[in-house]
PDB file of N, CA and C in Angstrom:
ATOM      1  N   MET A 145      78.185 100.307 100.665  1.00  0.00           N
ATOM      2  CA  MET A 145      78.978  99.477  99.792  1.00  0.00           C
ATOM      3  C   MET A 145      79.141  98.118 100.480  1.00  0.00           C
ATOM      4  N   SER A 146      78.950  97.080  99.729  1.00  0.00           N
ATOM      5  CA  SER A 146      79.030  95.740 100.311  1.00  0.00           C
ATOM      6  C   SER A 146      80.491  95.293 100.449  1.00  0.00           C
ATOM      7  N   ALA A 147      80.681  94.267 101.265  1.00  0.00           N
ATOM      8  CA  ALA A 147      82.027  93.737 101.493  1.00  0.00           C
ATOM      9  C   ALA A 147      82.612  93.186 100.195  1.00  0.00           C
ATOM     10  N   TRP A 148      81.772  92.653  99.326  1.00  0.00           N
ATOM     11  CA  TRP A 148      82.238  92.093  98.065  1.00  0.00           C
ATOM     12  C   TRP A 148      82.901  93.171  97.210  1.00  0.00           C
ATOM     13  N   TRP A 149      82.288  94.361  97.125  1.00  0.00           N
ATOM     14  CA  TRP A 149      82.847  95.458  96.339  1.00  0.00           C
ATOM     15  C   TRP A 149      84.152  95.956  96.941  1.00  0.00           C
ATOM     16  N   ILE A 150      84.223  95.989  98.261  1.00  0.00           N
ATOM     17  CA  ILE A 150      85.452  96.439  98.912  1.00  0.00           C
ATOM     18  C   ILE A 150      86.596  95.488  98.589  1.00  0.00           C
ATOM     19  N   TRP A 151      86.335  94.168  98.701  1.00  0.00           N
ATOM     20  CA  TRP A 151      87.388  93.193  98.382  1.00  0.00           C
ATOM     21  C   TRP A 151      87.774  93.250  96.903  1.00  0.00           C
ATOM     22  N   LEU A 152      86.816  93.464  96.026  1.00  0.00           N
ATOM     23  CA  LEU A 152      87.102  93.598  94.596  1.00  0.00           C
ATOM     24  C   LEU A 152      87.991  94.817  94.344  1.00  0.00           C
ATOM     25  N   ALA A 153      87.708  95.918  95.032  1.00  0.00           N
ATOM     26  CA  ALA A 153      88.524  97.119  94.881  1.00  0.00           C
ATOM     27  C   ALA A 153      89.943  96.873  95.392  1.00  0.00           C
ATOM     28  N   ILE A 154      90.074  96.196  96.533  1.00  0.00           N
ATOM     29  CA  ILE A 154      91.397  95.910  97.087  1.00  0.00           C
ATOM     30  C   ILE A 154      92.204  95.030  96.145  1.00  0.00           C
ATOM     31  N   VAL A 155      91.587  93.978  95.631  1.00  0.00           N
ATOM     32  CA  VAL A 155      92.290  93.080  94.714  1.00  0.00           C
ATOM     33  C   VAL A 155      92.646  93.802  93.416  1.00  0.00           C
ATOM     34  N   GLY A 156      91.732  94.606  92.895  1.00  0.00           N
ATOM     35  CA  GLY A 156      92.001  95.342  91.656  1.00  0.00           C
ATOM     36  C   GLY A 156      93.122  96.346  91.815  1.00  0.00           C
ATOM     37  N   LEU A 157      93.114  97.101  92.904  1.00  0.00           N
ATOM     38  CA  LEU A 157      94.180  98.078  93.132  1.00  0.00           C
ATOM     39  C   LEU A 157      95.511  97.397  93.399  1.00  0.00           C
ATOM     40  N   THR A 158      95.481  96.256  94.080  1.00  0.00           N
ATOM     41  CA  THR A 158      96.713  95.494  94.296  1.00  0.00           C
ATOM     42  C   THR A 158      97.297  95.031  92.973  1.00  0.00           C
ATOM     43  N   ALA A 159      96.459  94.505  92.109  1.00  0.00           N
ATOM     44  CA  ALA A 159      96.920  94.041  90.803  1.00  0.00           C
ATOM     45  C   ALA A 159      97.470  95.200  89.975  1.00  0.00           C
ATOM     46  N   ALA A 160      96.776  96.326  89.977  1.00  0.00           N
ATOM     47  CA  ALA A 160      97.242  97.481  89.212  1.00  0.00           C
ATOM     48  C   ALA A 160      98.586  97.978  89.735  1.00  0.00           C
ATOM     49  N   THR A 161      98.742  98.019  91.053  1.00  0.00           N
ATOM     50  CA  THR A 161     100.002  98.454  91.642  1.00  0.00           C
ATOM     51  C   THR A 161     101.124  97.485  91.306  1.00  0.00           C
ATOM     52  N   PHE A 162     100.857  96.203  91.416  1.00  0.00           N
ATOM     53  CA  PHE A 162     101.876  95.201  91.136  1.00  0.00           C
ATOM     54  C   PHE A 162     102.310  95.258  89.670  1.00  0.00           C
ATOM     55  N   ILE A 163     101.346  95.347  88.773  1.00  0.00           N
ATOM     56  CA  ILE A 163     101.671  95.353  87.343  1.00  0.00           C
ATOM     57  C   ILE A 163     102.476  96.591  86.964  1.00  0.00           C
ATOM     58  N   THR A 164     102.068  97.756  87.476  1.00  0.00           N
ATOM     59  CA  THR A 164     102.773  98.982  87.084  1.00  0.00           C
ATOM     60  C   THR A 164     104.152  99.080  87.717  1.00  0.00           C
ATOM     61  N   ARG A 165     104.319  98.570  88.928  1.00  0.00           N
ATOM     62  CA  ARG A 165     105.624  98.685  89.588  1.00  0.00           C
ATOM     63  C   ARG A 165     106.570  97.553  89.215  1.00  0.00           C
ATOM     64  N   ALA A 166     106.049  96.351  89.015  1.00  0.00           N
ATOM     65  CA  ALA A 166     106.911  95.206  88.740  1.00  0.00           C
ATOM     66  C   ALA A 166     107.019  94.906  87.250  1.00  0.00           C
ATOM     67  N   GLY A 167     106.250  95.593  86.445  1.00  0.00           N
ATOM     68  CA  GLY A 167     106.257  95.315  85.018  1.00  0.00           C
ATOM     69  C   GLY A 167     107.623  95.424  84.380  1.00  0.00           C
ATOM     70  N   PHE A 168     108.354  96.469  84.714  1.00  0.00           N
ATOM     71  CA  PHE A 168     109.675  96.664  84.117  1.00  0.00           C
ATOM     72  C   PHE A 168     110.671  95.613  84.613  1.00  0.00           C
ATOM     73  N   LEU A 169     110.521  95.189  85.854  1.00  0.00           N
ATOM     74  CA  LEU A 169     111.420  94.161  86.375  1.00  0.00           C
ATOM     75  C   LEU A 169     111.120  92.801  85.758  1.00  0.00           C
ATOM     76  N   LEU A 170     109.843  92.494  85.581  1.00  0.00           N
ATOM     77  CA  LEU A 170     109.464  91.197  85.023  1.00  0.00           C
ATOM     78  C   LEU A 170     109.795  91.091  83.544  1.00  0.00           C
ATOM     79  N   LEU A 171     109.635  92.195  82.820  1.00  0.00           N
ATOM     80  CA  LEU A 171     109.886  92.158  81.382  1.00  0.00           C
ATOM     81  C   LEU A 171     111.372  92.291  81.049  1.00  0.00           C
ATOM     82  N   GLY A 172     112.116  92.917  81.946  1.00  0.00           N
ATOM     83  CA  GLY A 172     113.563  93.018  81.763  1.00  0.00           C
ATOM     84  C   GLY A 172     113.954  93.752  80.499  1.00  0.00           C
ATOM     85  N   ASP A 173     114.880  93.178  79.765  1.00  0.00           N
ATOM     86  CA  ASP A 173     115.409  93.814  78.557  1.00  0.00           C
ATOM     87  C   ASP A 173     114.544  93.581  77.322  1.00  0.00           C
ATOM     88  N   ARG A 174     113.487  92.807  77.475  1.00  0.00           N
ATOM     89  CA  ARG A 174     112.630  92.536  76.316  1.00  0.00           C
ATOM     90  C   ARG A 174     111.886  93.780  75.844  1.00  0.00           C
ATOM     91  N   VAL A 175     111.661  94.718  76.765  1.00  0.00           N
ATOM     92  CA  VAL A 175     110.984  95.965  76.414  1.00  0.00           C
ATOM     93  C   VAL A 175     111.906  97.119  76.790  1.00  0.00           C
ATOM     94  N   SER A 176     112.138  98.008  75.856  1.00  0.00           N
ATOM     95  CA  SER A 176     112.955  99.183  76.152  1.00  0.00           C
ATOM     96  C   SER A 176     112.120 100.435  75.925  1.00  0.00           C
ATOM     97  N   LEU A 177     112.377 101.417  76.752  1.00  0.00           N
ATOM     98  CA  LEU A 177     111.664 102.683  76.634  1.00  0.00           C
ATOM     99  C   LEU A 177     112.362 103.573  75.625  1.00  0.00           C
ATOM    100  N   PRO A 178     111.594 104.378  74.907  1.00  0.00           N
ATOM    101  CA  PRO A 178     112.219 105.342  74.000  1.00  0.00           C
ATOM    102  C   PRO A 178     113.063 106.339  74.805  1.00  0.00           C
ATOM    103  N   GLY A 179     114.070 106.884  74.174  1.00  0.00           N
ATOM    104  CA  GLY A 179     114.970 107.816  74.844  1.00  0.00           C
ATOM    105  C   GLY A 179     114.263 109.030  75.411  1.00  0.00           C
ATOM    106  N   TRP A 180     113.277 109.557  74.691  1.00  0.00           N
ATOM    107  CA  TRP A 180     112.574 110.743  75.165  1.00  0.00           C
ATOM    108  C   TRP A 180     111.794 110.438  76.439  1.00  0.00           C
ATOM    109  N   LEU A 181     111.264 109.222  76.559  1.00  0.00           N
ATOM    110  CA  LEU A 181     110.522 108.854  77.760  1.00  0.00           C
ATOM    111  C   LEU A 181     111.462 108.658  78.946  1.00  0.00           C
ATOM    112  N   GLU A 182     112.621 108.069  78.709  1.00  0.00           N
ATOM    113  CA  GLU A 182     113.600 107.914  79.787  1.00  0.00           C
ATOM    114  C   GLU A 182     114.070 109.275  80.294  1.00  0.00           C
ATOM    115  N   ARG A 183     114.283 110.212  79.386  1.00  0.00           N
ATOM    116  CA  ARG A 183     114.687 111.553  79.808  1.00  0.00           C
ATOM    117  C   ARG A 183     113.577 112.227  80.603  1.00  0.00           C
ATOM    118  N   ALA A 184     112.336 112.048  80.166  1.00  0.00           N
ATOM    119  CA  ALA A 184     111.208 112.660  80.868  1.00  0.00           C
ATOM    120  C   ALA A 184     111.019 112.053  82.260  1.00  0.00           C
ATOM    121  N   LEU A 185     111.258 110.757  82.398  1.00  0.00           N
ATOM    122  CA  LEU A 185     111.068 110.103  83.689  1.00  0.00           C
ATOM    123  C   LEU A 185     112.113 110.524  84.724  1.00  0.00           C
ATOM    124  N   ARG A 186     113.192 111.108  84.296  1.00  0.00           N
ATOM    125  CA  ARG A 186     114.186 111.611  85.249  1.00  0.00           C
ATOM    126  C   ARG A 186     113.626 112.748  86.090  1.00  0.00           C
ATOM    127  N   TYR A 187     112.618 113.450  85.579  1.00  0.00           N
ATOM    128  CA  TYR A 187     112.033 114.572  86.301  1.00  0.00           C
ATOM    129  C   TYR A 187     110.874 114.149  87.200  1.00  0.00           C
ATOM    130  N   ALA A 188     110.476 112.909  87.170  1.00  0.00           N
ATOM    131  CA  ALA A 188     109.328 112.455  87.948  1.00  0.00           C
ATOM    132  C   ALA A 188     109.495 112.668  89.453  1.00  0.00           C
ATOM    133  N   PRO A 189     110.628 112.338  90.068  1.00  0.00           N
ATOM    134  CA  PRO A 189     110.740 112.578  91.514  1.00  0.00           C
ATOM    135  C   PRO A 189     110.624 114.058  91.888  1.00  0.00           C
ATOM    136  N   ALA A 190     111.233 114.925  91.108  1.00  0.00           N
ATOM    137  CA  ALA A 190     111.151 116.358  91.402  1.00  0.00           C
ATOM    138  C   ALA A 190     109.722 116.859  91.227  1.00  0.00           C
ATOM    139  N   CYS A 191     109.037 116.368  90.222  1.00  0.00           N
ATOM    140  CA  CYS A 191     107.649 116.772  90.000  1.00  0.00           C
ATOM    141  C   CYS A 191     106.747 116.284  91.127  1.00  0.00           C
ATOM    142  N   ALA A 192     106.979 115.063  91.580  1.00  0.00           N
ATOM    143  CA  ALA A 192     106.182 114.523  92.681  1.00  0.00           C
ATOM    144  C   ALA A 192     106.422 115.335  93.954  1.00  0.00           C
ATOM    145  N   LEU A 193     107.668 115.671  94.231  1.00  0.00           N
ATOM    146  CA  LEU A 193     107.981 116.475  95.401  1.00  0.00           C
ATOM    147  C   LEU A 193     107.340 117.858  95.306  1.00  0.00           C
ATOM    148  N   ALA A 194     107.405 118.473  94.148  1.00  0.00           N
ATOM    149  CA  ALA A 194     106.783 119.786  93.960  1.00  0.00           C
ATOM    150  C   ALA A 194     105.276 119.715  94.142  1.00  0.00           C
ATOM    151  N   ALA A 195     104.663 118.642  93.673  1.00  0.00           N
ATOM    152  CA  ALA A 195     103.213 118.489  93.813  1.00  0.00           C
ATOM    153  C   ALA A 195     102.798 118.352  95.273  1.00  0.00           C
ATOM    154  N   ILE A 196     103.695 117.873  96.108  1.00  0.00           N
ATOM    155  CA  ILE A 196     103.389 117.750  97.530  1.00  0.00           C
ATOM    156  C   ILE A 196     103.689 119.052  98.270  1.00  0.00           C
ATOM    157  N   VAL A 197     104.812 119.679  97.956  1.00  0.00           N
ATOM    158  CA  VAL A 197     105.290 120.826  98.723  1.00  0.00           C
ATOM    159  C   VAL A 197     104.582 122.129  98.341  1.00  0.00           C
ATOM    160  N   VAL A 198     104.406 122.403  97.080  1.00  0.00           N
ATOM    161  CA  VAL A 198     103.884 123.699  96.632  1.00  0.00           C
ATOM    162  C   VAL A 198     102.501 124.011  97.207  1.00  0.00           C
ATOM    163  N   PRO A 199     101.545 123.085  97.216  1.00  0.00           N
ATOM    164  CA  PRO A 199     100.259 123.429  97.841  1.00  0.00           C
ATOM    165  C   PRO A 199     100.385 123.794  99.322  1.00  0.00           C
ATOM    166  N   GLU A 200     101.319 123.175 100.034  1.00  0.00           N
ATOM    167  CA  GLU A 200     101.535 123.525 101.435  1.00  0.00           C
ATOM    168  C   GLU A 200     102.091 124.937 101.587  1.00  0.00           C
ATOM    169  N   LEU A 201     102.794 125.407 100.580  1.00  0.00           N
ATOM    170  CA  LEU A 201     103.383 126.741 100.646  1.00  0.00           C
ATOM    171  C   LEU A 201     102.399 127.840 100.274  1.00  0.00           C
ATOM    172  N   VAL A 202     101.543 127.608  99.320  1.00  0.00           N
ATOM    173  CA  VAL A 202     100.705 128.687  98.787  1.00  0.00           C
ATOM    174  C   VAL A 202      99.259 128.656  99.268  1.00  0.00           C
ATOM    175  N   TYR A 203      98.839 127.606  99.983  1.00  0.00           N
ATOM    176  CA  TYR A 203      97.477 127.541 100.495  1.00  0.00           C
ATOM    177  C   TYR A 203      97.480 127.553 102.009  1.00  0.00           C
ATOM    178  N   ALA A 204      96.515 128.265 102.581  1.00  0.00           N
ATOM    179  CA  ALA A 204      96.302 128.258 104.024  1.00  0.00           C
ATOM    180  C   ALA A 204      94.801 128.229 104.260  1.00  0.00           C
ATOM    181  N   GLN A 205      94.362 127.277 105.035  1.00  0.00           N
ATOM    182  CA  GLN A 205      92.946 127.108 105.358  1.00  0.00           C
ATOM    183  C   GLN A 205      92.091 127.013 104.098  1.00  0.00           C
ATOM    184  N   GLY A 206      92.609 126.307 103.092  1.00  0.00           N
ATOM    185  CA  GLY A 206      91.854 126.053 101.868  1.00  0.00           C
ATOM    186  C   GLY A 206      91.797 127.209 100.888  1.00  0.00           C
ATOM    187  N   ARG A 207      92.534 128.263 101.146  1.00  0.00           N
ATOM    188  CA  ARG A 207      92.523 129.420 100.240  1.00  0.00           C
ATOM    189  C   ARG A 207      93.935 129.759  99.800  1.00  0.00           C
ATOM    190  N   LEU A 208      94.034 130.313  98.610  1.00  0.00           N
ATOM    191  CA  LEU A 208      95.323 130.757  98.090  1.00  0.00           C
ATOM    192  C   LEU A 208      95.822 131.908  98.959  1.00  0.00           C
ATOM    193  N   PHE A 209      97.047 131.794  99.449  1.00  0.00           N
ATOM    194  CA  PHE A 209      97.591 132.769 100.400  1.00  0.00           C
ATOM    195  C   PHE A 209      98.951 133.241  99.906  1.00  0.00           C
ATOM    196  N   LEU A 210      98.924 134.216  99.002  1.00  0.00           N
ATOM    197  CA  LEU A 210     100.146 134.784  98.424  1.00  0.00           C
ATOM    198  C   LEU A 210     100.315 136.205  98.941  1.00  0.00           C
ATOM    199  N   SER A 211     100.963 136.325 100.082  1.00  0.00           N
ATOM    200  CA  SER A 211     101.224 137.648 100.632  1.00  0.00           C
ATOM    201  C   SER A 211     102.494 137.583 101.469  1.00  0.00           C
ATOM    202  N   PHE A 212     102.934 138.749 101.933  1.00  0.00           N
ATOM    203  CA  PHE A 212     104.128 138.796 102.774  1.00  0.00           C
ATOM    204  C   PHE A 212     103.850 138.272 104.177  1.00  0.00           C
ATOM    205  N   GLU A 213     102.611 137.973 104.494  1.00  0.00           N
ATOM    206  CA  GLU A 213     102.263 137.374 105.783  1.00  0.00           C
ATOM    207  C   GLU A 213     102.372 135.850 105.748  1.00  0.00           C
ATOM    208  N   ASN A 214     102.629 135.285 104.584  1.00  0.00           N
ATOM    209  CA  ASN A 214     102.795 133.835 104.440  1.00  0.00           C
ATOM    210  C   ASN A 214     104.269 133.498 104.697  1.00  0.00           C
ATOM    211  N   PHE A 215     104.579 133.166 105.938  1.00  0.00           N
ATOM    212  CA  PHE A 215     105.962 132.923 106.334  1.00  0.00           C
ATOM    213  C   PHE A 215     106.545 131.692 105.662  1.00  0.00           C
ATOM    214  N   ARG A 216     105.728 130.694 105.406  1.00  0.00           N
ATOM    215  CA  ARG A 216     106.238 129.486 104.736  1.00  0.00           C
ATOM    216  C   ARG A 216     106.715 129.814 103.330  1.00  0.00           C
ATOM    217  N   LEU A 217     105.961 130.623 102.628  1.00  0.00           N
ATOM    218  CA  LEU A 217     106.340 131.000 101.262  1.00  0.00           C
ATOM    219  C   LEU A 217     107.604 131.866 101.259  1.00  0.00           C
ATOM    220  N   LEU A 218     107.711 132.787 102.213  1.00  0.00           N
ATOM    221  CA  LEU A 218     108.909 133.616 102.307  1.00  0.00           C
ATOM    222  C   LEU A 218     110.137 132.773 102.651  1.00  0.00           C
ATOM    223  N   ALA A 219     109.974 131.823 103.552  1.00  0.00           N
ATOM    224  CA  ALA A 219     111.096 130.946 103.910  1.00  0.00           C
ATOM    225  C   ALA A 219     111.506 130.083 102.719  1.00  0.00           C
ATOM    226  N   ALA A 220     110.539 129.604 101.947  1.00  0.00           N
ATOM    227  CA  ALA A 220     110.855 128.803 100.764  1.00  0.00           C
ATOM    228  C   ALA A 220     111.589 129.646  99.726  1.00  0.00           C
ATOM    229  N   ALA A 221     111.193 130.890  99.570  1.00  0.00           N
ATOM    230  CA  ALA A 221     111.879 131.781  98.628  1.00  0.00           C
ATOM    231  C   ALA A 221     113.323 132.036  99.086  1.00  0.00           C
ATOM    232  N   ALA A 222     113.509 132.234 100.384  1.00  0.00           N
ATOM    233  CA  ALA A 222     114.855 132.441 100.907  1.00  0.00           C
ATOM    234  C   ALA A 222     115.707 131.185 100.716  1.00  0.00           C
ATOM    235  N   ALA A 223     115.124 130.030 100.967  1.00  0.00           N
ATOM    236  CA  ALA A 223     115.858 128.777 100.786  1.00  0.00           C
ATOM    237  C   ALA A 223     116.214 128.566  99.317  1.00  0.00           C
ATOM    238  N   ALA A 224     115.290 128.873  98.426  1.00  0.00           N
ATOM    239  CA  ALA A 224     115.571 128.727  97.000  1.00  0.00           C
ATOM    240  C   ALA A 224     116.692 129.669  96.567  1.00  0.00           C
ATOM    241  N   ALA A 225     116.668 130.900  97.071  1.00  0.00           N
ATOM    242  CA  ALA A 225     117.737 131.847  96.738  1.00  0.00           C
ATOM    243  C   ALA A 225     119.077 131.359  97.278  1.00  0.00           C
ATOM    244  N   TYR A 226     119.073 130.826  98.485  1.00  0.00           N
ATOM    245  CA  TYR A 226     120.306 130.288  99.062  1.00  0.00           C
ATOM    246  C   TYR A 226     120.851 129.150  98.202  1.00  0.00           C
ATOM    247  N   PHE A 227     119.958 128.277  97.763  1.00  0.00           N
ATOM    248  CA  PHE A 227     120.392 127.150  96.947  1.00  0.00           C
ATOM    249  C   PHE A 227     120.946 127.596  95.598  1.00  0.00           C
ATOM    250  N   VAL A 228     120.320 128.587  94.996  1.00  0.00           N
ATOM    251  CA  VAL A 228     120.780 129.071  93.692  1.00  0.00           C
ATOM    252  C   VAL A 228     122.215 129.583  93.787  1.00  0.00           C
ATOM    253  N   PHE A 229     122.541 130.246  94.892  1.00  0.00           N
ATOM    254  CA  PHE A 229     123.876 130.827  95.026  1.00  0.00           C
ATOM    255  C   PHE A 229     124.917 129.853  95.555  1.00  0.00           C
ATOM    256  N   THR A 230     124.519 128.850  96.362  1.00  0.00           N
ATOM    257  CA  THR A 230     125.522 127.986  96.993  1.00  0.00           C
ATOM    258  C   THR A 230     125.503 126.541  96.517  1.00  0.00           C
ATOM    259  N   ARG A 231     124.351 126.049  96.059  1.00  0.00           N
ATOM    260  CA  ARG A 231     124.181 124.653  95.648  1.00  0.00           C
ATOM    261  C   ARG A 231     124.451 123.668  96.795  1.00  0.00           C
ATOM    262  N   GLN A 232     124.188 124.084  98.035  1.00  0.00           N
ATOM    263  CA  GLN A 232     124.367 123.234  99.203  1.00  0.00           C
ATOM    264  C   GLN A 232     122.996 122.847  99.754  1.00  0.00           C
ATOM    265  N   LEU A 233     122.703 121.559  99.762  1.00  0.00           N
ATOM    266  CA  LEU A 233     121.386 121.105 100.181  1.00  0.00           C
ATOM    267  C   LEU A 233     121.145 121.302 101.670  1.00  0.00           C
ATOM    268  N   LEU A 234     122.090 120.908 102.503  1.00  0.00           N
ATOM    269  CA  LEU A 234     121.913 121.065 103.942  1.00  0.00           C
ATOM    270  C   LEU A 234     121.787 122.535 104.327  1.00  0.00           C
ATOM    271  N   GLY A 235     122.603 123.373 103.728  1.00  0.00           N
ATOM    272  CA  GLY A 235     122.505 124.803 103.985  1.00  0.00           C
ATOM    273  C   GLY A 235     121.172 125.376 103.549  1.00  0.00           C
ATOM    274  N   THR A 236     120.630 124.852 102.470  1.00  0.00           N
ATOM    275  CA  THR A 236     119.330 125.300 101.989  1.00  0.00           C
ATOM    276  C   THR A 236     118.254 125.004 103.015  1.00  0.00           C
ATOM    277  N   ILE A 237     118.268 123.801 103.548  1.00  0.00           N
ATOM    278  CA  ILE A 237     117.282 123.424 104.557  1.00  0.00           C
ATOM    279  C   ILE A 237     117.439 124.297 105.802  1.00  0.00           C
ATOM    280  N   LEU A 238     118.671 124.486 106.235  1.00  0.00           N
ATOM    281  CA  LEU A 238     118.918 125.306 107.424  1.00  0.00           C
ATOM    282  C   LEU A 238     118.517 126.763 107.190  1.00  0.00           C
ATOM    283  N   ALA A 239     118.810 127.302 106.032  1.00  0.00           N
ATOM    284  CA  ALA A 239     118.440 128.685 105.722  1.00  0.00           C
ATOM    285  C   ALA A 239     116.925 128.856 105.718  1.00  0.00           C
ATOM    286  N   GLY A 240     116.223 127.935 105.078  1.00  0.00           N
ATOM    287  CA  GLY A 240     114.766 128.021 105.049  1.00  0.00           C
ATOM    288  C   GLY A 240     114.154 127.927 106.433  1.00  0.00           C
ATOM    289  N   MET A 241     114.649 126.986 107.236  1.00  0.00           N
ATOM    290  CA  MET A 241     114.117 126.842 108.594  1.00  0.00           C
ATOM    291  C   MET A 241     114.480 128.034 109.468  1.00  0.00           C
ATOM    292  N   ALA A 242     115.675 128.596 109.292  1.00  0.00           N
ATOM    293  CA  ALA A 242     116.070 129.774 110.075  1.00  0.00           C
ATOM    294  C   ALA A 242     115.179 130.964 109.747  1.00  0.00           C
ATOM    295  N   VAL A 243     114.916 131.193 108.468  1.00  0.00           N
ATOM    296  CA  VAL A 243     114.050 132.309 108.072  1.00  0.00           C
ATOM    297  C   VAL A 243     112.640 132.087 108.591  1.00  0.00           C
ATOM    298  N   TYR A 244     112.127 130.885 108.461  1.00  0.00           N
ATOM    299  CA  TYR A 244     110.771 130.588 108.926  1.00  0.00           C
ATOM    300  C   TYR A 244     110.658 130.788 110.438  1.00  0.00           C
ATOM    301  N   THR A 245     111.634 130.273 111.182  1.00  0.00           N
ATOM    302  CA  THR A 245     111.612 130.394 112.634  1.00  0.00           C
ATOM    303  C   THR A 245     111.726 131.861 113.058  1.00  0.00           C
ATOM    304  N   ALA A 246     112.636 132.587 112.430  1.00  0.00           N
ATOM    305  CA  ALA A 246     112.793 134.013 112.749  1.00  0.00           C
ATOM    306  C   ALA A 246     111.520 134.787 112.478  1.00  0.00           C
ATOM    307  N   LEU A 247     110.885 134.540 111.350  1.00  0.00           N
ATOM    308  CA  LEU A 247     109.640 135.240 111.026  1.00  0.00           C
ATOM    309  C   LEU A 247     108.545 134.918 112.028  1.00  0.00           C
ATOM    310  N   ARG A 248     108.425 133.660 112.388  1.00  0.00           N
ATOM    311  CA  ARG A 248     107.388 133.268 113.354  1.00  0.00           C
ATOM    312  C   ARG A 248     107.632 133.872 114.731  1.00  0.00           C
ATOM    313  N   LEU A 249     108.887 133.974 115.134  1.00  0.00           N
ATOM    314  CA  LEU A 249     109.188 134.467 116.469  1.00  0.00           C
ATOM    315  C   LEU A 249     109.237 136.003 116.552  1.00  0.00           C
ATOM    316  N   LEU A 250     109.679 136.638 115.494  1.00  0.00           N
ATOM    317  CA  LEU A 250     109.922 138.073 115.557  1.00  0.00           C
ATOM    318  C   LEU A 250     108.778 138.943 115.006  1.00  0.00           C
ATOM    319  N   VAL A 251     107.986 138.419 114.097  1.00  0.00           N
ATOM    320  CA  VAL A 251     106.915 139.213 113.500  1.00  0.00           C
ATOM    321  C   VAL A 251     105.629 138.923 114.254  1.00  0.00           C
ATOM    322  N   PRO A 252     105.004 139.976 114.771  1.00  0.00           N
ATOM    323  CA  PRO A 252     103.755 139.767 115.555  1.00  0.00           C
ATOM    324  C   PRO A 252     102.582 139.335 114.712  1.00  0.00           C
TER     325      PRO A 252
END
């Protein structure tokens, strides 16, 4: 690939990023989103986080790893159960890490 194509790609991606991220700020109140879209966008951060975390939990060495030997998945399940019952974020993190650490140290 020539240097010209690389610079064209950089400029194009920069423009696309700027337009999509700054578009709402530049247009201000002149453009309003429909209510259904605003409600849907509230879930975007959670969806993005799930898209990052879930593959780390269910895949190991490029393969689907759904078994009781998958300590990360078991720790995530324990953390989710803790959160459902207590609704405490810090406790959820501590519970998940405690289960993961215990499994790694105690199970051969």
